[in-house]
Short mmCIF file of C-alpha atoms and ligand atoms in Angstrom, two decimals:
data_model
loop_
_atom_site.label_atom_id
_atom_site.label_comp_id
_atom_site.label_asym_id
_atom_site.label_seq_id
_atom_site.Cartn_x
_atom_site.Cartn_y
_atom_site.Cartn_z
CA MET A 6 18.40 27.18 -10.52
CA THR A 7 21.70 27.40 -12.33
CA ASP A 8 22.20 24.97 -15.18
CA PRO A 9 20.69 21.57 -14.51
CA LEU A 10 23.01 18.61 -14.15
CA LYS A 11 22.94 15.25 -15.83
CA ILE A 12 23.28 12.65 -13.10
CA LEU A 13 23.71 8.93 -13.60
CA VAL A 14 22.95 7.04 -10.39
CA ILE A 15 24.16 3.43 -10.30
CA ALA A 16 22.64 1.28 -7.57
CA SER A 17 22.08 -2.40 -6.91
CA GLU A 18 18.63 -1.87 -5.37
CA VAL A 19 15.90 0.74 -5.75
CA GLU A 20 12.86 1.00 -3.50
CA GLY A 21 9.63 0.03 -5.28
CA LEU A 22 11.59 -2.47 -7.39
CA VAL A 23 14.09 -4.38 -5.26
CA LYS A 24 14.96 -3.65 -1.66
CA THR A 25 17.05 -5.39 0.97
CA GLY A 26 17.85 -2.32 3.08
CA GLY A 27 18.10 1.43 3.32
CA LEU A 28 20.25 1.76 0.20
CA ALA A 29 17.10 1.12 -1.81
CA ASP A 30 15.20 3.88 -0.01
CA VAL A 31 17.98 6.33 -0.85
CA ALA A 32 18.37 5.15 -4.45
CA ARG A 33 14.69 5.97 -4.98
CA ALA A 34 14.20 9.11 -2.92
CA LEU A 35 17.36 11.05 -3.74
CA PRO A 36 17.12 10.72 -7.55
CA ALA A 37 13.40 11.53 -7.39
CA CYS A 38 14.17 14.64 -5.38
CA LEU A 39 17.01 15.73 -7.70
CA GLN A 40 14.66 15.24 -10.61
CA ALA A 41 11.95 17.33 -8.96
CA MET A 42 14.57 20.05 -8.55
CA GLY A 43 14.99 20.12 -12.33
CA HIS A 44 18.02 17.89 -12.86
CA ASP A 45 18.21 15.21 -15.51
CA VAL A 46 18.60 11.96 -13.58
CA LYS A 47 18.75 8.32 -14.64
CA VAL A 48 19.09 5.35 -12.34
CA SER A 49 20.87 2.27 -13.59
CA MET A 50 20.33 -1.08 -11.91
CA PRO A 51 20.38 -4.78 -12.80
CA ALA A 52 17.33 -6.18 -14.60
CA TYR A 53 16.78 -8.76 -11.88
CA GLU A 54 14.58 -11.70 -12.70
CA ARG A 55 12.26 -10.88 -9.81
CA ILE A 56 11.38 -7.49 -11.31
CA ARG A 57 10.92 -8.80 -14.84
CA GLU A 58 7.29 -7.68 -14.83
CA HIS A 59 8.54 -4.07 -14.69
CA TRP A 60 11.15 -4.10 -17.47
CA ARG A 61 9.89 -6.88 -19.74
CA THR A 62 7.92 -4.47 -21.91
CA TRP A 63 10.54 -1.72 -22.00
CA PRO A 64 12.48 -1.28 -25.27
CA ALA A 65 15.76 -3.17 -25.34
CA GLN A 66 19.02 -2.05 -26.82
CA THR A 67 21.89 -4.46 -27.31
CA ILE A 68 25.18 -3.26 -25.95
CA SER A 69 28.44 -5.03 -26.33
CA LEU A 70 30.38 -4.67 -23.13
CA PRO A 71 34.09 -5.41 -23.01
CA LEU A 72 35.14 -5.81 -19.40
CA SER A 73 38.68 -6.80 -20.29
CA LEU A 74 40.76 -8.23 -23.09
CA SER A 75 39.60 -11.69 -22.10
CA GLU A 76 35.99 -11.03 -21.29
CA SER A 77 33.23 -9.34 -23.23
CA HIS A 78 29.45 -9.59 -22.84
CA ARG A 79 26.37 -8.74 -24.81
CA ILE A 80 23.82 -7.14 -22.57
CA GLN A 81 20.40 -5.58 -23.16
CA ALA A 82 19.72 -2.16 -21.76
CA ARG A 83 16.02 -1.77 -20.99
CA THR A 84 14.91 1.80 -20.47
CA GLY A 85 11.66 2.87 -18.93
CA ASP A 86 9.96 4.86 -16.23
CA ASN A 87 9.13 3.50 -12.82
CA ASP A 88 6.84 5.78 -10.89
CA GLY A 89 8.24 8.72 -12.81
CA LEU A 90 11.89 7.76 -12.33
CA PRO A 91 13.88 6.98 -15.50
CA ILE A 92 15.48 3.57 -15.08
CA ILE A 93 18.14 1.84 -17.14
CA ALA A 94 17.78 -1.85 -16.29
CA LEU A 95 20.71 -3.90 -17.50
CA GLU A 96 19.69 -7.34 -18.63
CA HIS A 97 22.22 -10.13 -18.65
CA ALA A 98 20.52 -13.46 -18.09
CA PRO A 99 23.58 -15.41 -16.86
CA SER A 100 24.09 -12.78 -14.15
CA PHE A 101 20.65 -11.65 -13.13
CA GLU A 102 18.23 -14.43 -14.01
CA ARG A 103 18.14 -16.02 -10.57
CA ALA A 104 16.07 -15.59 -7.46
CA GLY A 105 18.55 -13.84 -5.15
CA VAL A 106 19.90 -10.32 -5.33
CA TYR A 107 23.31 -10.85 -3.72
CA ASP A 108 23.16 -14.43 -2.48
CA ASP A 109 21.26 -17.72 -2.60
CA GLY A 110 20.02 -17.27 0.95
CA TYR A 111 23.18 -18.73 2.48
CA HIS A 112 26.21 -17.71 0.46
CA ALA A 113 27.10 -14.73 -1.66
CA PHE A 114 27.05 -15.64 -5.35
CA ASP A 115 30.53 -16.63 -6.60
CA ASP A 116 30.19 -14.46 -9.66
CA ASN A 117 29.17 -11.27 -7.83
CA PRO A 118 32.35 -9.51 -9.03
CA ARG A 119 31.26 -10.04 -12.63
CA ARG A 120 27.58 -9.31 -11.97
CA PHE A 121 28.35 -5.93 -10.48
CA ALA A 122 31.14 -5.14 -12.91
CA ILE A 123 28.52 -5.55 -15.63
CA LEU A 124 26.26 -3.15 -13.76
CA SER A 125 29.04 -0.60 -13.23
CA LYS A 126 30.58 -0.59 -16.67
CA GLY A 127 27.36 -1.33 -18.52
CA ALA A 128 25.79 1.86 -17.20
CA LEU A 129 28.74 3.95 -18.41
CA GLN A 130 28.71 2.25 -21.77
CA TRP A 131 24.98 2.96 -22.11
CA CYS A 132 25.66 6.67 -21.64
CA GLN A 133 28.24 6.67 -24.37
CA GLU A 134 26.14 4.71 -26.85
CA ASN A 135 23.18 6.98 -26.28
CA ASN A 136 25.20 10.14 -26.28
CA TRP A 137 23.88 11.04 -22.83
CA GLN A 138 26.86 12.73 -21.25
CA PRO A 139 26.62 12.62 -17.46
CA ASP A 140 28.16 15.37 -15.37
CA ILE A 141 28.08 13.10 -12.36
CA VAL A 142 28.25 9.35 -12.03
CA HIS A 143 26.85 8.67 -8.58
CA LEU A 144 27.95 5.27 -7.26
CA ASN A 145 26.64 3.48 -4.20
CA ASP A 146 28.52 1.01 -2.02
CA TRP A 147 30.77 -1.81 -3.23
CA GLN A 148 28.33 -3.02 -5.87
CA SER A 149 28.99 -0.02 -8.09
CA ALA A 150 32.37 1.08 -6.71
CA LEU A 151 34.10 -0.34 -9.81
CA GLY A 152 32.38 2.40 -11.80
CA ALA A 153 34.94 4.86 -10.40
CA TYR A 154 37.79 2.70 -11.65
CA TYR A 155 36.27 2.13 -15.09
CA LEU A 156 35.62 5.83 -15.50
CA ALA A 157 39.14 6.76 -14.43
CA GLU A 158 40.94 4.02 -16.32
CA HIS A 159 38.93 2.29 -19.07
CA PHE A 160 37.40 5.54 -20.27
CA LYS A 161 40.25 7.84 -19.38
CA ASP A 162 41.07 8.72 -22.98
CA GLU A 163 37.45 9.19 -24.01
CA PRO A 164 36.69 12.87 -24.56
CA PHE A 165 33.06 11.91 -23.98
CA PHE A 166 33.71 11.49 -20.24
CA ALA A 167 36.36 14.21 -19.92
CA ASN A 168 34.05 16.43 -17.88
CA THR A 169 32.37 13.67 -15.90
CA ARG A 170 33.10 13.26 -12.19
CA SER A 171 32.38 10.29 -9.96
CA LEU A 172 30.97 10.30 -6.45
CA LEU A 173 30.95 7.16 -4.33
CA THR A 174 28.42 7.16 -1.50
CA LEU A 175 29.16 4.91 1.48
CA HIS A 176 25.95 3.48 2.86
CA ASN A 177 27.68 0.63 4.58
CA GLY A 178 31.46 0.22 4.64
CA ALA A 179 31.27 -3.19 6.29
CA TYR A 180 30.37 -4.78 2.97
CA GLN A 181 33.35 -4.35 0.69
CA GLY A 182 33.02 -6.83 -2.15
CA HIS A 183 35.96 -9.18 -1.75
CA ALA A 184 37.05 -11.38 -4.63
CA ASP A 185 39.88 -13.76 -5.41
CA ALA A 186 42.85 -12.22 -7.17
CA GLN A 187 42.06 -14.33 -10.23
CA TRP A 188 39.21 -11.92 -10.92
CA LEU A 189 41.69 -9.15 -11.79
CA HIS A 190 41.89 -10.11 -15.45
CA PRO A 191 38.22 -10.87 -16.11
CA LEU A 192 37.19 -7.56 -14.51
CA GLY A 193 39.80 -5.64 -16.44
CA ILE A 194 41.66 -4.41 -13.35
CA ASN A 195 45.21 -3.52 -14.29
CA GLU A 196 47.66 -5.51 -12.19
CA ARG A 197 49.48 -2.32 -11.43
CA TYR A 198 46.53 -1.39 -9.21
CA PHE A 199 46.59 -4.64 -7.31
CA HIS A 200 48.43 -2.69 -4.68
CA GLU A 201 47.84 -2.53 -0.93
CA ASN A 202 46.70 1.10 -1.18
CA ILE A 203 44.30 0.42 -4.04
CA PHE A 204 42.50 -2.86 -4.78
CA GLU A 205 44.63 -5.36 -2.87
CA ASP A 206 43.51 -6.47 0.58
CA TYR A 207 45.41 -9.34 2.21
CA GLY A 208 46.00 -10.99 -1.14
CA ARG A 209 42.42 -10.55 -2.38
CA ILE A 210 40.64 -7.88 -4.38
CA ASN A 211 38.58 -5.39 -2.40
CA LEU A 212 36.21 -3.58 -4.75
CA LEU A 213 35.14 -0.91 -2.27
CA LYS A 214 38.75 -0.10 -1.49
CA GLY A 215 39.49 0.41 -5.19
CA GLY A 216 36.45 2.67 -5.41
CA ILE A 217 37.65 4.76 -2.48
CA TYR A 218 40.90 5.28 -4.34
CA PHE A 219 39.47 6.07 -7.76
CA ALA A 220 36.30 8.06 -7.03
CA ASP A 221 36.60 11.82 -7.48
CA GLY A 222 34.52 12.40 -4.35
CA LEU A 223 33.30 10.32 -1.43
CA ASN A 224 30.48 10.77 1.00
CA ALA A 225 29.09 8.89 3.94
CA VAL A 226 25.37 8.99 4.65
CA SER A 227 25.83 11.01 7.83
CA PRO A 228 28.48 13.36 9.22
CA GLY A 229 28.96 11.05 12.21
CA TYR A 230 29.72 8.07 9.99
CA ALA A 231 32.07 10.13 7.81
CA GLU A 232 34.13 10.87 10.92
CA GLU A 233 34.05 7.27 12.10
CA LEU A 234 35.17 5.93 8.72
CA MET A 235 38.40 7.86 9.10
CA THR A 236 39.24 6.12 12.37
CA ASP A 237 40.88 2.73 12.78
CA LEU A 238 38.01 1.54 14.94
CA GLY A 239 35.16 2.75 12.73
CA GLY A 240 36.68 2.41 9.27
CA HIS A 241 35.93 -1.32 8.83
CA GLY A 242 39.67 -1.93 8.33
CA LEU A 243 39.90 0.87 5.75
CA GLY A 244 40.41 3.84 8.10
CA ARG A 245 43.83 4.64 6.66
CA PHE A 246 42.46 4.76 3.13
CA PHE A 247 39.57 6.98 4.13
CA ARG A 248 42.03 9.29 5.89
CA ALA A 249 44.10 9.44 2.71
CA ARG A 250 41.00 10.90 1.01
CA GLN A 251 39.85 13.10 3.88
CA ASP A 252 39.75 16.27 1.76
CA ASP A 253 37.32 14.60 -0.60
CA LEU A 254 35.14 12.82 1.99
CA ILE A 255 32.09 14.51 3.51
CA GLY A 256 28.97 13.41 5.37
CA ILE A 257 25.49 14.07 3.99
CA LEU A 258 22.59 12.93 6.11
CA ASN A 259 19.85 10.89 4.45
CA GLY A 260 16.37 12.30 4.29
CA CYS A 261 12.99 10.76 4.92
CA ASP A 262 10.28 10.14 2.37
CA TYR A 263 7.42 11.74 4.28
CA GLY A 264 5.05 10.80 1.47
CA GLN A 265 5.44 7.23 2.78
CA TRP A 266 6.17 7.84 6.44
CA SER A 267 3.66 10.26 8.00
CA PRO A 268 0.95 9.34 10.49
CA GLU A 269 -1.51 11.76 8.85
CA ILE A 270 -1.56 9.90 5.55
CA ASP A 271 0.06 6.49 6.03
CA ALA A 272 -2.08 4.00 4.10
CA HIS A 273 -0.90 1.03 6.17
CA ILE A 274 -1.97 2.12 9.65
CA THR A 275 -5.19 1.68 11.62
CA ALA A 276 -5.86 5.32 12.45
CA HIS A 277 -4.35 8.57 11.34
CA PHE A 278 -3.11 11.28 13.69
CA GLN A 279 -1.44 14.65 13.54
CA THR A 280 -0.51 15.00 17.18
CA ILE A 281 -0.50 12.81 20.25
CA ASP A 282 -3.54 14.73 21.51
CA GLU A 283 -5.64 12.93 18.92
CA PRO A 284 -6.79 9.38 19.67
CA GLY A 285 -5.08 7.94 16.55
CA LYS A 286 -1.79 7.05 18.23
CA ALA A 287 -3.55 5.14 21.02
CA HIS A 288 -5.75 3.36 18.46
CA CYS A 289 -2.67 2.24 16.56
CA LYS A 290 -1.12 0.88 19.77
CA ALA A 291 -4.30 -0.98 20.76
CA ALA A 292 -4.59 -2.42 17.25
CA LEU A 293 -1.02 -3.68 17.43
CA GLN A 294 -1.58 -5.28 20.84
CA GLN A 295 -4.72 -6.96 19.46
CA GLU A 296 -2.99 -8.10 16.29
CA PHE A 297 -0.28 -9.79 18.32
CA GLY A 298 -2.53 -11.11 21.09
CA LEU A 299 -0.92 -8.96 23.74
CA ALA A 300 -2.94 -7.55 26.63
CA GLU A 301 -4.25 -4.06 25.93
CA ARG A 302 -2.50 -2.52 28.88
CA ALA A 303 -0.87 0.86 29.43
CA VAL A 304 2.67 -0.49 29.50
CA PRO A 305 5.45 0.63 27.19
CA LEU A 306 5.29 -1.20 23.88
CA LEU A 307 8.81 -1.42 22.46
CA VAL A 308 9.23 -2.21 18.77
CA SER A 309 12.07 -3.07 16.43
CA ILE A 310 12.32 -3.48 12.65
CA SER A 311 15.64 -4.65 11.40
CA ARG A 312 17.84 -6.82 9.28
CA LEU A 313 19.06 -9.52 11.66
CA THR A 314 22.79 -8.91 11.56
CA ASP A 315 25.53 -8.24 14.07
CA GLN A 316 25.54 -4.62 12.93
CA LYS A 317 22.17 -4.02 14.53
CA GLY A 318 23.31 -4.95 18.06
CA PHE A 319 21.15 -8.00 18.71
CA HIS A 320 23.83 -9.63 20.83
CA LEU A 321 23.40 -6.67 23.21
CA LEU A 322 19.65 -6.45 22.87
CA ILE A 323 18.79 -10.11 23.46
CA PRO A 324 20.60 -10.44 26.84
CA ALA A 325 19.39 -6.99 27.91
CA LEU A 326 15.79 -8.00 27.19
CA GLU A 327 16.32 -11.40 28.88
CA GLU A 328 17.19 -9.62 32.12
CA LEU A 329 14.48 -6.99 31.92
CA LEU A 330 11.75 -9.45 31.03
CA LYS A 331 12.22 -11.16 34.39
CA THR A 332 10.88 -8.17 36.30
CA ALA A 333 9.97 -5.11 34.24
CA ASP A 334 6.47 -4.45 32.96
CA PHE A 335 6.62 -3.87 29.19
CA GLN A 336 5.81 -5.51 25.87
CA VAL A 337 8.09 -5.89 22.87
CA VAL A 338 7.29 -6.68 19.23
CA LEU A 339 10.17 -7.37 16.85
CA LEU A 340 10.20 -7.77 13.08
CA GLY A 341 13.28 -8.95 11.26
CA SER A 342 14.89 -11.30 8.83
CA GLY A 343 18.45 -12.42 8.20
CA ASP A 344 20.77 -14.39 10.44
CA ALA A 345 19.18 -17.74 11.34
CA GLU A 346 20.83 -17.98 14.75
CA LEU A 347 19.60 -14.55 15.81
CA ALA A 348 16.13 -15.49 14.57
CA ALA A 349 16.23 -18.69 16.65
CA ARG A 350 17.20 -16.73 19.77
CA LEU A 351 14.34 -14.30 19.22
CA HIS A 352 11.86 -17.15 18.68
CA SER A 353 13.06 -18.69 21.92
CA LEU A 354 12.61 -15.39 23.77
CA GLU A 355 9.04 -15.23 22.50
CA GLN A 356 8.36 -18.79 23.67
CA ARG A 357 9.70 -18.13 27.13
CA TYR A 358 7.82 -14.83 27.57
CA PRO A 359 4.54 -15.36 25.72
CA LEU A 360 2.79 -12.54 27.55
CA LYS A 361 5.42 -9.95 26.70
CA VAL A 362 7.34 -10.81 23.53
CA ARG A 363 6.37 -11.24 19.89
CA PHE A 364 8.81 -11.89 17.08
CA THR A 365 7.80 -12.00 13.42
CA GLU A 366 10.50 -13.48 11.24
CA GLY A 367 10.30 -12.06 7.77
CA TYR A 368 10.20 -8.93 5.70
CA ASP A 369 6.88 -7.12 5.90
CA MET A 370 6.60 -3.56 4.75
CA ALA A 371 3.00 -2.98 5.88
CA LEU A 372 3.74 -4.39 9.34
CA SER A 373 6.78 -2.13 9.61
CA HIS A 374 4.43 0.87 9.26
CA ARG A 375 2.04 -0.50 11.89
CA LEU A 376 4.94 -0.98 14.28
CA GLU A 377 6.22 2.55 13.73
CA ALA A 378 2.75 3.93 14.40
CA GLY A 379 1.69 1.71 17.29
CA GLY A 380 4.90 1.46 19.30
CA ASP A 381 5.82 3.70 22.21
CA ALA A 382 9.55 3.35 21.64
CA PHE A 383 11.78 2.07 18.84
CA LEU A 384 14.87 0.02 19.71
CA MET A 385 17.97 0.56 17.57
CA PRO A 386 21.08 -0.39 19.54
CA SER A 387 23.34 -0.68 16.47
CA LEU A 388 27.04 -1.33 16.84
CA PHE A 389 27.54 1.02 13.93
CA GLU A 390 24.94 2.81 11.84
CA PRO A 391 25.90 4.75 8.72
CA CYS A 392 22.64 6.69 8.89
CA GLY A 393 19.68 4.56 9.84
CA LEU A 394 16.18 5.33 8.66
CA ASN A 395 13.84 3.70 11.14
CA GLN A 396 14.81 6.02 13.98
CA ILE A 397 13.95 8.89 11.64
CA TYR A 398 10.61 7.34 10.70
CA SER A 399 9.72 6.53 14.29
CA GLN A 400 10.17 10.13 15.43
CA ARG A 401 7.57 11.25 12.93
CA TYR A 402 5.07 8.85 14.59
CA GLY A 403 5.88 9.98 18.14
CA THR A 404 7.58 6.62 18.79
CA LEU A 405 10.68 7.52 20.77
CA PRO A 406 13.90 5.95 19.50
CA LEU A 407 16.42 4.37 21.83
CA VAL A 408 19.71 4.34 19.93
CA ARG A 409 23.38 3.74 20.42
CA ASP A 410 25.19 7.06 20.19
CA VAL A 411 27.04 6.35 16.92
CA GLY A 412 27.09 7.32 13.24
CA GLY A 413 23.86 8.68 11.86
CA LEU A 414 21.98 7.77 15.03
CA LYS A 415 23.79 10.45 16.97
CA ASN A 416 23.10 12.99 14.21
CA THR A 417 19.35 12.31 14.17
CA VAL A 418 18.32 11.68 17.78
CA THR A 419 18.65 14.13 20.67
CA ALA A 420 18.87 11.97 23.76
CA LEU A 421 17.26 12.99 27.03
CA ASN A 422 20.08 13.81 29.42
CA THR A 423 20.31 12.45 32.95
CA THR A 424 18.88 15.59 34.59
CA ALA A 425 16.21 15.94 31.87
CA SER A 426 17.33 19.55 31.52
CA ASN A 427 17.09 19.25 27.72
CA VAL A 428 13.47 18.11 27.74
CA ASP A 429 12.58 20.90 25.30
CA GLU A 430 14.80 19.36 22.64
CA ALA A 431 15.00 15.67 23.52
CA THR A 432 13.53 13.24 20.99
CA GLY A 433 14.78 9.90 22.30
CA PHE A 434 17.18 7.94 24.47
CA SER A 435 20.74 6.77 23.93
CA PHE A 436 23.61 4.76 25.35
CA LEU A 437 27.20 4.40 24.23
CA GLU A 438 29.16 1.54 25.81
CA PRO A 439 28.51 -1.49 23.62
CA ASN A 440 27.57 -3.90 26.36
CA ALA A 441 24.30 -5.51 27.37
CA THR A 442 24.22 -3.99 30.86
CA THR A 443 24.50 -0.43 29.59
CA LEU A 444 21.71 -1.10 27.12
CA GLN A 445 19.64 -2.74 29.83
CA ASN A 446 20.04 0.36 32.01
CA ALA A 447 19.04 2.58 29.11
CA ILE A 448 15.87 0.57 28.47
CA GLU A 449 15.13 0.57 32.21
CA ASN A 450 15.50 4.34 32.25
CA LEU A 451 13.14 4.61 29.27
CA ILE A 452 10.54 2.45 30.98
CA GLY A 453 10.95 4.60 34.11
CA VAL A 454 10.29 7.82 32.20
CA TYR A 455 7.24 6.25 30.55
CA PHE A 456 5.66 5.26 33.88
CA LYS A 457 6.86 7.99 36.21
CA GLN A 458 7.29 11.08 34.06
CA PRO A 459 4.50 11.03 31.49
CA ASP A 460 4.76 14.79 31.01
CA ILE A 461 8.41 14.41 29.94
CA TRP A 462 7.50 11.47 27.71
CA GLN A 463 4.76 13.45 25.98
CA ARG A 464 6.95 16.49 25.58
CA MET A 465 9.54 14.29 23.89
CA GLN A 466 6.88 12.80 21.61
CA ARG A 467 5.91 16.30 20.51
CA ASN A 468 9.55 17.22 19.91
CA ALA A 469 10.10 14.03 17.93
CA MET A 470 7.05 14.54 15.74
CA GLU A 471 8.22 18.04 14.87
CA GLN A 472 11.58 16.86 13.53
CA ARG A 473 12.00 16.94 9.78
CA PHE A 474 14.75 15.31 7.76
CA GLU A 475 13.79 16.58 4.33
CA TRP A 476 15.31 14.98 1.25
CA ARG A 477 15.40 18.41 -0.32
CA GLU A 478 17.92 19.52 2.29
CA SER A 479 20.13 16.50 1.62
CA ALA A 480 19.75 16.89 -2.13
CA LEU A 481 20.98 20.48 -1.89
CA HIS A 482 24.13 19.22 -0.16
CA TYR A 483 24.62 16.62 -2.89
CA ILE A 484 24.23 19.29 -5.58
CA GLU A 485 26.75 21.49 -3.83
CA PHE A 486 29.20 18.59 -3.64
CA TYR A 487 28.58 17.61 -7.30
CA ARG A 488 29.34 21.19 -8.33
CA ARG A 489 32.46 21.27 -6.23
CA LEU A 490 33.68 18.11 -7.95
CA LEU A 491 32.85 19.54 -11.36
CA ALA A 492 34.78 22.71 -10.58
CA THR A 493 37.87 20.73 -9.63
CA PRO A 494 40.11 19.53 -12.44
CA ARG A 495 40.02 15.77 -12.48
CA SER A 496 43.02 14.44 -10.68
CA ASN A 497 44.63 11.48 -12.31
CA PRO A 498 44.00 8.86 -9.64
CA GLY A 499 46.39 6.51 -11.35
CA ALA A 500 49.11 9.00 -10.48
CA ARG A 501 48.09 9.40 -6.82
CA PRO A 502 50.73 8.18 -4.41
CA HIS A 503 50.47 4.49 -3.81
P1 ADP B 5 19.82 -0.85 6.85
O1 ADP B 5 19.85 -0.28 5.49
O2 ADP B 5 21.16 -0.97 7.48
O3 ADP B 5 19.06 -2.13 6.93
P2 ADP B 5 18.12 1.43 7.54
O4 ADP B 5 17.53 1.82 8.84
O5 ADP B 5 18.83 2.48 6.79
O6 ADP B 5 19.04 0.17 7.82
O7 ADP B 5 17.00 0.95 6.54
C1 ADP B 5 16.28 -0.21 6.71
C2 ADP B 5 15.08 -0.14 5.80
O8 ADP B 5 14.61 -1.46 5.56
C3 ADP B 5 13.93 0.60 6.42
O9 ADP B 5 13.15 1.19 5.41
C4 ADP B 5 13.19 -0.52 7.15
O10 ADP B 5 11.85 -0.22 7.40
C5 ADP B 5 13.35 -1.66 6.19
N1 ADP B 5 13.35 -2.97 6.82
C6 ADP B 5 14.39 -3.62 7.39
N2 ADP B 5 14.02 -4.84 7.81
C7 ADP B 5 12.71 -4.96 7.51
C8 ADP B 5 11.74 -6.01 7.69
N3 ADP B 5 12.05 -7.16 8.28
N4 ADP B 5 10.49 -5.79 7.24
C9 ADP B 5 10.17 -4.62 6.66
N5 ADP B 5 11.02 -3.61 6.46
C10 ADP B 5 12.28 -3.78 6.87
C1 GLC B 6 22.89 1.22 4.89
C2 GLC B 6 23.10 1.54 6.36
C3 GLC B 6 22.03 2.42 6.94
C4 GLC B 6 21.69 3.56 5.98
C5 GLC B 6 21.32 3.00 4.62
C6 GLC B 6 20.96 4.06 3.60
O1 GLC B 6 22.22 0.04 4.65
O2 GLC B 6 23.27 0.37 7.15
O3 GLC B 6 22.46 2.97 8.18
O4 GLC B 6 20.60 4.30 6.50
O5 GLC B 6 22.39 2.28 4.11
O6 GLC B 6 21.99 4.99 3.39
#
């Protein structure tokens, strides 16, 4: 390896500590992989109350953190190792000593702009105070997007950061971090940048938008999503601003942590298996049917694990299932938490079809493994999907994904075509038109293949189980991009046209 890099990752959640979605999986697996490749990596995150048991014994260092002329905070930086990963947990009781991560269960916290400004700038300040000079500051989503601005503006005259470059990874562009314009001063955002091409968005501050402008490099978590972001339809209202940065925006597909997600070794499942020829897969299915009080019959068992949000396509899935449940012979087990109305609709579906439907409302990691292992097919009809991890996991378990042909889903699933001429490559099923009837037809087709073409189904299971989405591959792309950014003289974003 050529000279190792110093990489500061800033993230609002890290798997094993705090997780609400796939961002956490990435913020654990990618740094761990970069570290294993010999790079010097540190991950900075908030010292949330709920993970106090992890950081409470770590040494604390007081850092005084000026966010702006009017606002300065004293924070404690707690440094320690979590499962071999060096963590900088930033402690600031008024911001992080509360139960929620982003919200109180109903509403986003009012002071989120400050909370995540403290994360973003605090991490940079820690580097300076500890003389740990990062080559790359790797930011993730809106929560750390301000880091790009602070680096480019607050620290622009600091020789310490002269050779540091920022990369902002877009895991989900739908969440942008909006704030009232009165936050400009407290956050230390120069009014000159409250401009429609930079931070301003219909009179409010948009933190992600500012990050897109100020970051040295940008990447989406799949090539498909990178392309979509640059369109008006797929750019979550920011397509024009992504297009303005198209030379600096690439797609890098997420990987899979096969140490966690492999049917040979998975600690959460009933029986292990290497191939579908072994009885393990069938045992896992039978165990799931038993667990949920469903008849142990040879009908397709469809599963889903998801945040309950519009993004995940439930308003297509629920009516499609409603129709199919009237006549088709299948079972479906869903696990999810989030939107209360979607949860109520899923509970009602379960009540009306007690022989076929089970819905568990909640977040249950062990159950998610049992579903991946015991299901026949995994439903993921997302409206948009930056990468998506569950369809990657499910393939490894021979559980065929049915996905909408968008974003990372189209980069990770090879759909069986209508003539089945690609049966040697196919790993799942897909549909495109975002309406319930198209999805219903796709599920009907899947059920048809299961019952009538078991040889095709099994061939697809074998194909799926052979797929590998190795983090090492993705990490190599990140390294290449980091080095490209380091080889490019830092542009002065403040001087970019706006
Ligand atoms: P997103 O980040 O948009 O939610 P991903 O597919 O990238 O989608 O990642 C979701 C991650 O969160 C996966 O690891 C998945 O298993 C997990 N997950 C989501 N909802 C639940 C749940 N209700 N219970 C357990 N795990 C869940
Ligand atoms: C986001 C996206 C998901 C992606 C994950 C990790 O939460 O919704 O598609 O897999 O981030 O990058």
